[in-house]
Coordinates of C-alpha atoms and ligand atoms in Angstrom, one line a residue:
Chain A
M1 CA 37.1 128.0 -72.2
S2 CA 38.6 130.3 -74.8
V3 CA 36.2 133.1 -74.0
S4 CA 37.0 134.6 -70.7
Q5 CA 34.9 137.3 -69.3
R6 CA 36.4 139.4 -66.6
L7 CA 33.3 140.9 -65.1
S8 CA 34.5 143.1 -62.4
E9 CA 37.8 144.4 -61.1
K10 CA 37.4 146.3 -58.0
K11 CA 39.7 147.3 -55.2
G12 CA 39.2 144.2 -53.2
G13 CA 37.2 141.5 -54.9
T14 CA 37.1 140.1 -58.4
V15 CA 34.7 137.9 -60.2
S16 CA 35.8 135.9 -63.3
H17 CA 33.2 134.1 -65.3
F18 CA 34.3 131.8 -68.0
G19 CA 31.9 130.0 -70.2
N20 CA 29.1 132.4 -69.3
A21 CA 29.5 134.6 -72.4
R22 CA 26.3 134.9 -74.3
N23 CA 26.2 134.9 -78.1
W24 CA 24.5 137.6 -80.1
E25 CA 21.7 135.2 -81.0
N26 CA 20.8 134.8 -77.4
Q27 CA 20.8 138.5 -76.9
R28 CA 18.6 139.1 -79.9
D29 CA 16.2 136.4 -78.7
I30 CA 16.0 138.0 -75.2
L31 CA 15.0 141.2 -76.9
F32 CA 12.6 139.5 -79.1
V33 CA 10.9 137.4 -76.4
L34 CA 10.7 140.4 -74.1
L35 CA 9.1 142.5 -76.8
Q36 CA 6.7 139.8 -77.7
K37 CA 5.8 139.5 -74.0
E38 CA 5.2 143.2 -73.7
L39 CA 2.9 143.3 -76.7
K40 CA 1.1 140.2 -75.7
V41 CA 0.6 141.3 -72.1
R42 CA -0.6 144.7 -73.1
Y43 CA -2.9 143.7 -75.9
N44 CA -4.4 140.3 -76.2
N45 CA -6.2 141.2 -79.4
K46 CA -3.9 142.7 -82.0
L47 CA -6.3 144.9 -83.8
L48 CA -7.8 146.2 -80.6
G49 CA -4.3 146.8 -79.3
Y50 CA -3.4 148.8 -82.4
L51 CA -6.4 151.0 -82.0
W52 CA -5.6 151.6 -78.4
S53 CA -2.0 152.6 -79.1
I54 CA -3.3 155.3 -81.5
A55 CA -6.3 156.3 -79.5
N56 CA -4.3 157.9 -76.7
P57 CA -2.2 160.4 -78.7
L58 CA -5.2 161.0 -81.0
A59 CA -7.4 161.9 -78.0
S60 CA -4.7 164.2 -76.6
A61 CA -4.4 165.9 -80.0
F62 CA -8.1 166.3 -80.1
V63 CA -8.2 167.9 -76.6
Y64 CA -5.5 170.3 -77.6
F65 CA -7.3 171.2 -80.7
V66 CA -10.5 172.0 -78.8
A67 CA -8.7 174.0 -76.2
F68 CA -6.5 176.0 -78.4
K69 CA -8.2 176.3 -81.8
I70 CA -11.8 176.3 -80.8
L71 CA -11.8 177.8 -77.3
M72 CA -8.7 180.1 -77.4
R73 CA -9.0 180.6 -81.2
I74 CA -5.2 180.8 -81.9
N75 CA -4.6 181.7 -85.5
V76 CA -2.4 179.0 -86.9
P77 CA -3.0 177.5 -90.4
D78 CA -3.4 173.7 -90.5
Y79 CA -3.3 173.5 -86.7
P80 CA -4.4 169.9 -86.5
L81 CA -1.4 168.9 -88.7
I82 CA 0.9 170.8 -86.4
L83 CA -0.5 168.9 -83.4
I84 CA -0.6 165.4 -85.0
S85 CA 2.9 165.6 -86.5
S86 CA 4.4 166.4 -83.1
V87 CA 2.2 164.6 -80.6
F88 CA 3.0 161.2 -81.9
P89 CA 6.8 161.5 -81.8
W90 CA 6.5 163.2 -78.4
Q91 CA 4.5 160.2 -77.1
W92 CA 7.3 157.9 -78.0
M93 CA 9.8 160.1 -76.2
S94 CA 7.7 160.8 -73.1
N95 CA 6.4 157.3 -72.7
S96 CA 9.9 155.9 -72.9
I97 CA 11.2 158.4 -70.4
G98 CA 8.2 158.3 -68.1
S99 CA 8.3 154.5 -67.7
S100 CA 12.0 154.1 -67.5
P101 CA 12.5 154.7 -63.8
N102 CA 10.4 151.6 -63.1
M103 CA 12.2 149.3 -65.6
F104 CA 14.8 147.6 -63.3
V105 CA 12.7 147.9 -60.1
G106 CA 9.8 146.3 -61.8
N107 CA 11.9 143.3 -62.9
S108 CA 13.7 142.9 -59.6
S109 CA 13.0 139.2 -59.3
I110 CA 15.0 138.2 -62.3
I111 CA 17.7 140.8 -61.9
K112 CA 18.4 139.5 -58.5
K113 CA 19.0 136.0 -59.8
V114 CA 20.1 135.9 -63.4
N115 CA 23.1 137.6 -64.8
F116 CA 21.7 138.6 -68.2
P117 CA 22.4 141.9 -70.0
R118 CA 19.9 144.0 -68.1
N119 CA 20.2 146.9 -70.4
I120 CA 18.0 144.9 -72.7
V121 CA 15.1 145.7 -70.5
P122 CA 15.0 149.4 -71.2
L123 CA 16.1 148.7 -74.8
C124 CA 13.0 146.6 -75.2
M125 CA 10.8 149.2 -73.7
V126 CA 12.0 151.9 -76.0
S127 CA 11.7 149.6 -79.0
N128 CA 8.2 148.8 -78.0
H129 CA 7.2 152.5 -78.0
M130 CA 9.1 152.9 -81.3
I131 CA 6.9 150.2 -82.8
H132 CA 3.8 152.0 -81.7
F133 CA 5.1 155.2 -83.1
L134 CA 5.9 153.6 -86.5
M135 CA 2.4 152.1 -86.6
S136 CA 1.0 155.6 -86.2
V137 CA 2.7 156.9 -89.3
P138 CA -0.3 155.8 -91.5
V139 CA -2.5 157.9 -89.2
I140 CA -0.3 160.9 -89.7
T141 CA -0.4 160.3 -93.5
L142 CA -4.1 160.1 -93.4
F143 CA -4.3 163.5 -91.8
L144 CA -1.9 164.9 -94.4
F145 CA -4.2 163.7 -97.2
M146 CA -7.2 165.3 -95.4
Y147 CA -5.4 168.7 -95.5
G148 CA -4.4 168.3 -99.2
R149 CA -0.8 167.2 -98.5
A150 CA 1.0 164.0 -99.1
P151 CA 4.2 162.1 -98.0
T152 CA 7.3 163.0 -100.0
L153 CA 10.3 161.0 -101.1
T154 CA 12.3 162.8 -98.3
W155 CA 10.6 160.4 -95.9
L156 CA 12.6 157.5 -97.3
Y157 CA 15.8 158.7 -95.6
G158 CA 14.3 161.3 -93.3
V159 CA 12.2 158.9 -91.2
P160 CA 15.0 156.3 -90.7
L161 CA 17.5 159.0 -89.8
L162 CA 15.2 160.7 -87.3
V163 CA 14.2 157.3 -85.8
M164 CA 17.9 156.6 -85.2
V165 CA 18.6 159.8 -83.3
H166 CA 15.2 159.6 -81.5
F167 CA 16.0 156.1 -80.4
A168 CA 19.5 157.0 -79.2
M169 CA 18.2 159.8 -77.1
A170 CA 15.3 157.9 -75.7
Y171 CA 17.4 154.8 -74.9
G172 CA 20.3 156.8 -73.4
I173 CA 18.0 158.7 -71.1
A174 CA 16.0 155.6 -70.2
L175 CA 19.1 153.6 -69.3
T176 CA 20.4 156.4 -67.1
L177 CA 17.1 156.9 -65.3
A178 CA 16.4 153.2 -64.9
S179 CA 19.8 152.7 -63.3
L180 CA 19.7 155.7 -61.0
N181 CA 16.2 155.0 -59.9
L182 CA 17.4 151.9 -58.0
F183 CA 19.4 154.2 -55.7
F184 CA 17.0 157.2 -55.7
R185 CA 13.6 155.7 -55.5
D186 CA 11.7 159.0 -55.8
L187 CA 13.2 159.8 -59.2
E188 CA 10.0 158.9 -60.9
R189 CA 8.2 162.0 -59.4
L190 CA 11.0 164.2 -60.5
V191 CA 11.0 162.8 -64.0
H192 CA 7.3 163.5 -64.4
I193 CA 7.7 167.1 -63.3
V194 CA 10.6 167.6 -65.8
L195 CA 8.6 165.9 -68.5
N196 CA 5.8 168.3 -67.9
F197 CA 8.1 171.3 -68.3
A198 CA 9.7 169.8 -71.4
F199 CA 6.3 169.3 -72.9
Y200 CA 5.5 173.0 -72.8
L201 CA 9.0 174.2 -73.6
T202 CA 9.1 172.0 -76.8
P203 CA 7.1 173.2 -79.8
I204 CA 4.4 170.6 -79.6
L205 CA 1.3 172.7 -79.1
Y206 CA 2.6 175.6 -81.0
P207 CA 4.6 176.2 -84.2
V208 CA 8.2 177.4 -83.9
E209 CA 7.2 180.7 -85.5
T210 CA 5.2 181.7 -82.3
I211 CA 8.4 181.9 -80.4
P212 CA 9.9 185.4 -80.4
E213 CA 12.7 185.6 -82.9
R214 CA 15.4 186.9 -80.5
I215 CA 15.1 183.8 -78.2
R216 CA 14.4 181.2 -80.9
H217 CA 18.1 180.2 -81.1
L218 CA 17.9 179.1 -77.5
L219 CA 15.6 176.2 -78.5
V220 CA 18.6 174.0 -79.3
L221 CA 19.3 174.0 -75.5
N222 CA 16.2 171.8 -75.2
P223 CA 17.3 168.4 -76.6
F224 CA 13.7 167.6 -77.6
A225 CA 13.0 170.8 -79.5
P226 CA 15.2 170.2 -82.5
L227 CA 13.9 166.6 -82.6
I228 CA 10.2 167.4 -82.6
I229 CA 10.7 170.3 -85.0
S230 CA 12.5 168.0 -87.4
W231 CA 9.7 165.4 -87.2
R232 CA 7.1 168.1 -87.8
E233 CA 8.9 169.7 -90.8
L234 CA 9.5 166.3 -92.3
F235 CA 5.9 165.1 -91.9
I236 CA 4.2 168.3 -93.0
Y237 CA 6.5 170.0 -95.5
G238 CA 8.7 167.0 -96.5
S239 CA 11.8 169.0 -95.6
F240 CA 14.8 167.5 -93.8
N241 CA 16.7 169.8 -91.5
W242 CA 20.3 168.6 -91.4
A243 CA 21.5 171.1 -88.9
Y244 CA 18.9 170.0 -86.4
W245 CA 19.5 166.4 -87.2
L246 CA 23.2 166.8 -86.3
I247 CA 22.3 168.5 -83.1
C248 CA 20.0 165.6 -82.2
A249 CA 22.7 163.1 -83.2
G250 CA 25.0 165.0 -80.8
Y251 CA 22.4 164.8 -78.0
G252 CA 21.8 161.1 -78.8
A253 CA 25.5 160.3 -78.6
L254 CA 25.8 162.3 -75.3
F255 CA 22.8 160.5 -73.7
L256 CA 24.0 157.1 -74.9
T257 CA 27.4 157.7 -73.4
I258 CA 26.0 158.9 -70.1
G259 CA 23.6 156.0 -70.0
T260 CA 26.2 153.4 -70.7
F261 CA 28.6 154.9 -68.2
V262 CA 26.0 155.1 -65.4
Y263 CA 24.8 151.6 -66.2
R264 CA 28.3 150.1 -66.2
R265 CA 29.2 151.8 -63.0
L266 CA 26.0 150.8 -61.1
S267 CA 24.9 147.5 -62.6
W268 CA 27.1 145.6 -60.2
K269 CA 25.0 147.0 -57.3
F270 CA 21.6 146.3 -58.8
A271 CA 21.1 143.0 -57.0
E272 CA 22.3 144.5 -53.8
V273 CA 19.8 147.3 -53.6
L274 CA 16.8 145.7 -55.2
Chain B
M1 CA 40.7 115.2 -58.9
K2 CA 38.6 117.0 -61.5
E3 CA 38.9 120.7 -62.2
P4 CA 36.9 123.0 -59.9
V5 CA 33.9 124.7 -61.6
V6 CA 33.4 127.2 -58.8
S7 CA 36.2 128.5 -56.6
F8 CA 35.9 131.0 -53.8
Y9 CA 39.1 132.4 -52.5
N10 CA 38.7 134.2 -49.2
V11 CA 35.5 135.9 -50.3
S12 CA 33.9 138.5 -48.2
K13 CA 30.7 140.2 -49.1
S14 CA 29.1 143.1 -47.3
Y15 CA 25.9 144.9 -48.1
P16 CA 25.6 148.7 -47.8
L17 CA 22.8 149.9 -45.5
Y18 CA 21.6 152.5 -48.0
G19 CA 18.4 152.8 -46.0
H20 CA 18.4 156.6 -45.7
I21 CA 19.5 157.7 -49.2
R22 CA 16.6 156.1 -50.8
G23 CA 15.5 159.3 -52.5
V24 CA 16.9 162.3 -54.3
K25 CA 15.3 164.5 -51.7
N26 CA 17.0 162.9 -48.8
F27 CA 20.2 162.7 -50.6
L28 CA 20.4 166.4 -51.3
F29 CA 19.3 167.5 -47.9
D30 CA 21.4 165.1 -46.0
F31 CA 24.4 165.0 -48.2
P32 CA 27.5 165.0 -46.0
R33 CA 26.1 162.6 -43.4
N34 CA 25.0 160.2 -46.1
L35 CA 28.4 160.1 -47.7
T36 CA 30.2 159.2 -44.5
S37 CA 27.6 156.7 -43.3
M38 CA 27.4 155.1 -46.7
K39 CA 31.1 154.1 -46.4
R40 CA 30.9 153.1 -42.8
E41 CA 27.6 151.3 -42.3
R42 CA 27.9 148.0 -44.0
F43 CA 26.6 144.6 -43.1
E44 CA 28.9 141.6 -43.5
A45 CA 26.9 138.8 -45.0
L46 CA 29.9 136.6 -45.8
Q47 CA 33.3 136.6 -44.1
D48 CA 36.3 135.0 -45.6
I49 CA 34.6 132.1 -47.4
S50 CA 36.7 129.6 -49.3
F51 CA 35.6 126.5 -51.1
D52 CA 35.7 124.7 -54.4
V53 CA 33.0 122.9 -56.3
Y54 CA 34.2 120.3 -58.8
E55 CA 32.9 119.3 -62.1
G56 CA 29.9 117.1 -61.9
E57 CA 29.6 117.5 -58.1
K58 CA 26.3 118.0 -56.2
F59 CA 27.2 120.5 -53.6
G60 CA 24.8 121.3 -50.8
I61 CA 24.8 124.4 -48.7
I62 CA 22.9 124.5 -45.4
G63 CA 22.6 127.0 -42.6
R64 CA 20.2 129.1 -40.7
N65 CA 18.1 131.9 -42.2
G66 CA 20.3 134.9 -42.9
A67 CA 23.5 132.9 -42.7
G68 CA 24.5 134.0 -46.2
K69 CA 23.5 131.1 -48.4
S70 CA 21.6 133.1 -51.0
T71 CA 24.4 135.6 -51.1
T72 CA 26.8 132.8 -52.0
L73 CA 24.6 131.8 -54.9
G74 CA 24.3 135.4 -56.0
L75 CA 28.1 135.6 -56.1
I76 CA 28.3 132.4 -58.2
A77 CA 25.5 133.6 -60.5
G78 CA 27.5 136.8 -61.1
V79 CA 24.8 139.2 -59.9
L80 CA 26.8 140.3 -56.9
A81 CA 30.4 141.3 -56.7
P82 CA 32.6 140.4 -53.6
N83 CA 34.1 143.1 -51.6
R84 CA 37.2 141.1 -50.9
G85 CA 38.6 137.8 -52.4
H86 CA 38.1 136.2 -55.7
V87 CA 35.2 134.2 -57.2
V88 CA 36.0 132.1 -60.3
V89 CA 33.2 130.4 -62.2
R90 CA 34.0 128.2 -65.2
R91 CA 30.7 127.2 -66.6
R92 CA 27.4 128.7 -67.8
V93 CA 25.2 129.3 -64.8
S94 CA 21.6 128.2 -64.8
P95 CA 19.8 129.4 -61.6
L96 CA 16.5 127.8 -60.8
L97 CA 14.5 130.8 -60.2
S98 CA 12.6 130.9 -57.0
L99 CA 8.8 130.3 -57.4
G100 CA 7.8 131.9 -60.6
A101 CA 10.4 134.7 -60.5
G102 CA 11.2 134.4 -64.1
F103 CA 7.6 133.8 -65.1
H104 CA 5.2 136.4 -66.2
P105 CA 1.7 135.6 -64.8
E106 CA -0.1 136.6 -68.0
L107 CA 1.9 134.5 -70.3
T108 CA 1.1 130.8 -70.9
G109 CA 3.3 128.1 -69.6
R110 CA 4.8 127.5 -73.0
E111 CA 5.6 131.2 -73.5
N112 CA 7.2 131.3 -70.0
V113 CA 9.4 128.4 -71.0
E114 CA 10.8 130.6 -73.8
L115 CA 11.1 133.6 -71.6
N116 CA 13.0 131.6 -68.9
G117 CA 15.1 129.9 -71.5
V118 CA 16.4 133.0 -73.2
L119 CA 17.1 134.6 -69.8
L120 CA 19.2 131.6 -68.9
G121 CA 21.3 132.1 -71.9
L122 CA 19.8 129.8 -74.6
T123 CA 18.5 130.7 -78.0
R124 CA 15.0 130.3 -79.1
R125 CA 16.0 127.6 -81.5
E126 CA 17.6 125.5 -78.7
I127 CA 14.5 126.0 -76.5
R128 CA 12.1 124.9 -79.3
R129 CA 14.0 121.8 -79.7
K130 CA 13.5 120.9 -76.1
M131 CA 10.0 122.2 -75.7
D132 CA 8.2 118.8 -75.9
E133 CA 10.5 117.2 -73.5
I134 CA 10.1 120.1 -71.0
I135 CA 6.3 120.0 -71.2
E136 CA 6.2 116.2 -70.8
F137 CA 8.4 116.2 -67.8
S138 CA 6.4 119.0 -66.1
E139 CA 3.2 116.9 -66.5
L140 CA 1.2 120.0 -66.8
G141 CA -1.0 118.6 -69.6
D142 CA -3.4 121.2 -71.0
F143 CA -2.4 123.7 -68.4
I144 CA 0.7 124.4 -70.5
N145 CA -1.4 126.6 -72.7
R146 CA -3.0 128.5 -69.9
P147 CA -1.5 131.7 -68.2
T148 CA 0.7 130.8 -65.3
R149 CA -1.3 133.0 -63.0
V150 CA -3.8 130.1 -62.7
Y151 CA -1.1 127.6 -61.7
S152 CA -0.7 126.4 -58.2
S153 CA 2.7 127.0 -56.6
G154 CA 3.6 123.4 -57.1
M155 CA 2.8 123.6 -60.7
V156 CA 5.0 126.7 -61.1
A157 CA 7.8 124.9 -59.4
R158 CA 7.4 121.9 -61.7
L159 CA 7.6 124.0 -64.8
G160 CA 10.5 126.0 -63.4
F161 CA 12.5 122.8 -62.6
S162 CA 11.7 121.2 -65.9
V163 CA 13.0 124.2 -67.8
V164 CA 16.3 124.4 -66.0
A165 CA 16.8 120.6 -66.0
H166 CA 16.2 120.3 -69.7
L167 CA 18.1 123.2 -71.1
D168 CA 21.5 121.5 -70.9
P169 CA 22.5 123.1 -67.6
E170 CA 26.2 123.1 -66.9
L171 CA 26.1 124.6 -63.4
M172 CA 22.7 124.6 -61.7
L173 CA 21.9 126.8 -58.8
I174 CA 18.9 125.9 -56.7
D175 CA 17.8 128.0 -53.8
E176 CA 15.1 126.5 -51.5
V177 CA 12.5 125.9 -54.1
L178 CA 12.0 122.2 -54.6
G179 CA 9.9 121.3 -51.6
V180 CA 6.6 122.5 -53.1
G181 CA 6.1 119.8 -55.7
D182 CA 3.9 116.9 -54.9
I183 CA 5.4 113.6 -53.7
R184 CA 5.4 112.1 -57.2
F185 CA 7.1 115.0 -58.8
Q186 CA 9.6 115.1 -55.9
R187 CA 10.6 111.6 -56.8
K188 CA 11.0 112.6 -60.5
C189 CA 13.2 115.5 -59.5
V190 CA 15.4 113.3 -57.4
E191 CA 15.7 110.8 -60.2
K192 CA 16.5 113.6 -62.7
M193 CA 19.1 115.0 -60.4
K194 CA 20.6 111.6 -59.8
S195 CA 20.8 111.2 -63.6
F196 CA 22.9 114.4 -63.6
K197 CA 25.4 112.4 -61.6
E198 CA 26.5 110.5 -64.6
S199 CA 26.5 113.5 -66.9
N200 CA 28.8 116.3 -66.0
V201 CA 26.2 118.7 -64.6
T202 CA 27.4 120.5 -61.5
M203 CA 24.8 121.6 -58.9
V204 CA 24.9 123.9 -56.0
L205 CA 21.8 123.3 -53.8
V206 CA 20.7 125.5 -50.9
T207 CA 18.0 123.7 -48.9
H208 CA 16.6 123.3 -45.5
S209 CA 15.6 119.7 -46.2
V210 CA 17.7 117.0 -44.6
A211 CA 16.5 114.5 -47.2
S212 CA 17.6 116.7 -50.1
V213 CA 21.1 117.1 -48.8
M214 CA 21.4 113.4 -48.1
N215 CA 19.8 112.1 -51.2
I216 CA 21.3 114.4 -53.8
C217 CA 24.5 115.9 -52.5
D218 CA 28.0 114.5 -52.7
R219 CA 29.3 117.1 -50.3
A220 CA 27.8 119.7 -48.1
M221 CA 28.9 123.0 -46.6
W222 CA 27.4 124.4 -43.4
I223 CA 27.5 128.2 -43.3
D224 CA 27.0 129.5 -39.8
N225 CA 27.1 133.1 -38.8
H226 CA 28.5 134.2 -42.2
Q227 CA 31.4 131.8 -42.1
V228 CA 32.1 128.2 -43.1
R229 CA 31.5 126.1 -40.1
M230 CA 31.9 122.7 -41.6
M231 CA 32.4 121.0 -45.0
G232 CA 32.4 117.4 -46.0
N233 CA 30.2 114.3 -46.0
P234 CA 26.5 115.4 -46.3
T235 CA 25.3 113.1 -43.5
E236 CA 27.9 114.2 -41.1
V237 CA 27.4 117.9 -41.8
V238 CA 23.6 117.5 -41.5
E239 CA 24.0 115.7 -38.2
A240 CA 26.3 118.3 -36.8
Y241 CA 24.1 121.1 -38.0
A242 CA 21.0 119.6 -36.5
A243 CA 22.8 118.9 -33.2
A244 CA 24.1 122.4 -33.0
N245 CA 20.6 123.7 -33.4
G246 CA 19.2 121.4 -30.8
V247 CA 17.2 119.2 -33.2
S248 CA 17.6 115.5 -33.1
I249 CA 17.3 113.7 -36.4
D250 CA 17.7 110.1 -37.4
T251 CA 19.6 110.2 -40.7
R252 CA 19.1 106.5 -41.3
A253 CA 15.4 106.9 -41.4
V254 CA 15.4 109.4 -44.2
N255 CA 13.3 108.4 -47.3
K256 CA 15.7 107.8 -50.1
S257 CA 13.5 109.4 -52.8
A258 CA 12.2 112.5 -51.0
L259 CA 13.3 116.0 -51.3
Ligands
ADP1 N1 20.3 143.2 -50.6 C1 20.6 143.2 -49.3 N2 20.9 144.3 -48.7 C2 21.2 144.3 -47.4 N3 21.4 143.1 -46.6 C3 21.1 142.0 -47.2 C4 20.7 141.9 -48.6 N4 20.6 140.6 -49.0 C5 20.8 139.9 -47.9 N5 21.2 140.7 -46.8 C6 21.5 140.3 -45.5 O1 22.6 139.4 -45.6 C7 22.5 138.3 -44.8 C8 22.5 137.0 -45.6 O2 21.4 136.9 -46.4 P1 21.1 135.7 -47.3 O3 22.3 135.3 -48.1 O4 19.9 136.0 -48.1 O5 20.8 134.6 -46.2 P2 20.2 133.1 -46.4 O6 21.3 132.2 -45.9 O7 19.0 133.0 -45.6 O8 19.9 132.9 -47.8 C9 21.1 138.4 -44.1 O9 21.4 138.9 -42.8 C10 20.4 139.5 -44.8 O10 19.7 140.3 -44.0
MG2 MG1 18.1 132.6 -48.8

């Protein structure tokens, strides 16, 4: 009974739970089991599952290539590399954000009954997409080799650092949207519209250089732009842009703060509104 | 007297009737009206409820549909917060999830045991240690390695009960889920629950079954119209509840090992 957990202190009512504190091993195991479940449910066969997880971004990249390089004939050197190096990271971000509104609503039956740390649900979802992204790095490398380039030593710290800020941004946004969606059930449509905008406003289909010089500095207002540009520069040229990384870290911290705040404020109402 | 494991002090719980701010669109276009109505329109599901459940006690809650029984369990589980009053819970809570709630249909029974176990607060190591016992008690045989979507509802309930009963529960919450098992399994459940009597497992049981209340519970509470109507000896509470609802029952004729 040494551990006391004061769960809520509101104007009128209070709830005090003693002996309900979960140790970190349990929290780690929840994450692990949920991840395992996710992977298992989605892909029964591991190899086939891996192929599927790369097939989708690869197919999109191919379509963009046909549309822009072959049909519209834009003149960008190594255009496939430009596409590949940004489509995969973008998939991680957009899949995480796109599926986040449904995270708590989709697990309503347990959220209504069990008081477990629910933020683990979006955490697990973002980790899941992260795993898929990491598994696609060999594919990116393969493309590099095809165009006479190779991974560099910069990757050793560049990849982990970018994964960190990417994760923070994705998880912060996902936690916010998953919580808010319980109260505004049409959030999902809105999210998809915004994601669509973000896709075209972020240098994914085009290199940064195509943006007119005088408005290029505005790019940092789009949180995804510095992130995707950093990934691309790291993958293709092996260069790590510290300024952009710091901006991404700032956005990551901001989104995490917002997400945690929104989640803390609303999580007491989850079971009521589900 | 033993120490109370659950204490409700003048607890009231009301639900907001959010109905109309279900979307961003409505919220923006109907803002002022929503804000005022959100504060005003609330539905009182529990009014000024007070009770204690003591260590090792089997506490039954009965009442008509919508009386507020599940809300009471939600408050104990810590998924709901009261609007007034205090709820104090002093043990780890293990809710018996209603039919398959904590189960994923595509996962096998075995995998679902793990899933359920970690959600209830245990570690995988603890679950693995109990796995064989759980499987044996559930009597699912080879079905344990099949996805739970092919289970009958009774089989799901069996597995659900086995998980909760074997993962060292301290405070079990059961909400109207036991009646679906077959007659043999019901007897096993009753025996298991009776064995909890010696150990210090506390249980809060919501049920519509007269037999469950009489066979399992040490004490019962009747919630009527969102308030406590009566609390005390299970047989007396059940009789009063039945009489008030115009149903005549013979409590002496109840099967001693049924649910
Ligand atoms: N999430 C909710 N939002 C609004 N009203 C609710 C909610 N949950 C329950 N209620 C209402 O509160 C009352 C008590 O519900 P409940 O505790 O589930 O009753 P029961 O005794 O049948 O388990 C019911 O009238 C129900 O309509
Ligand atoms: Mg109920």
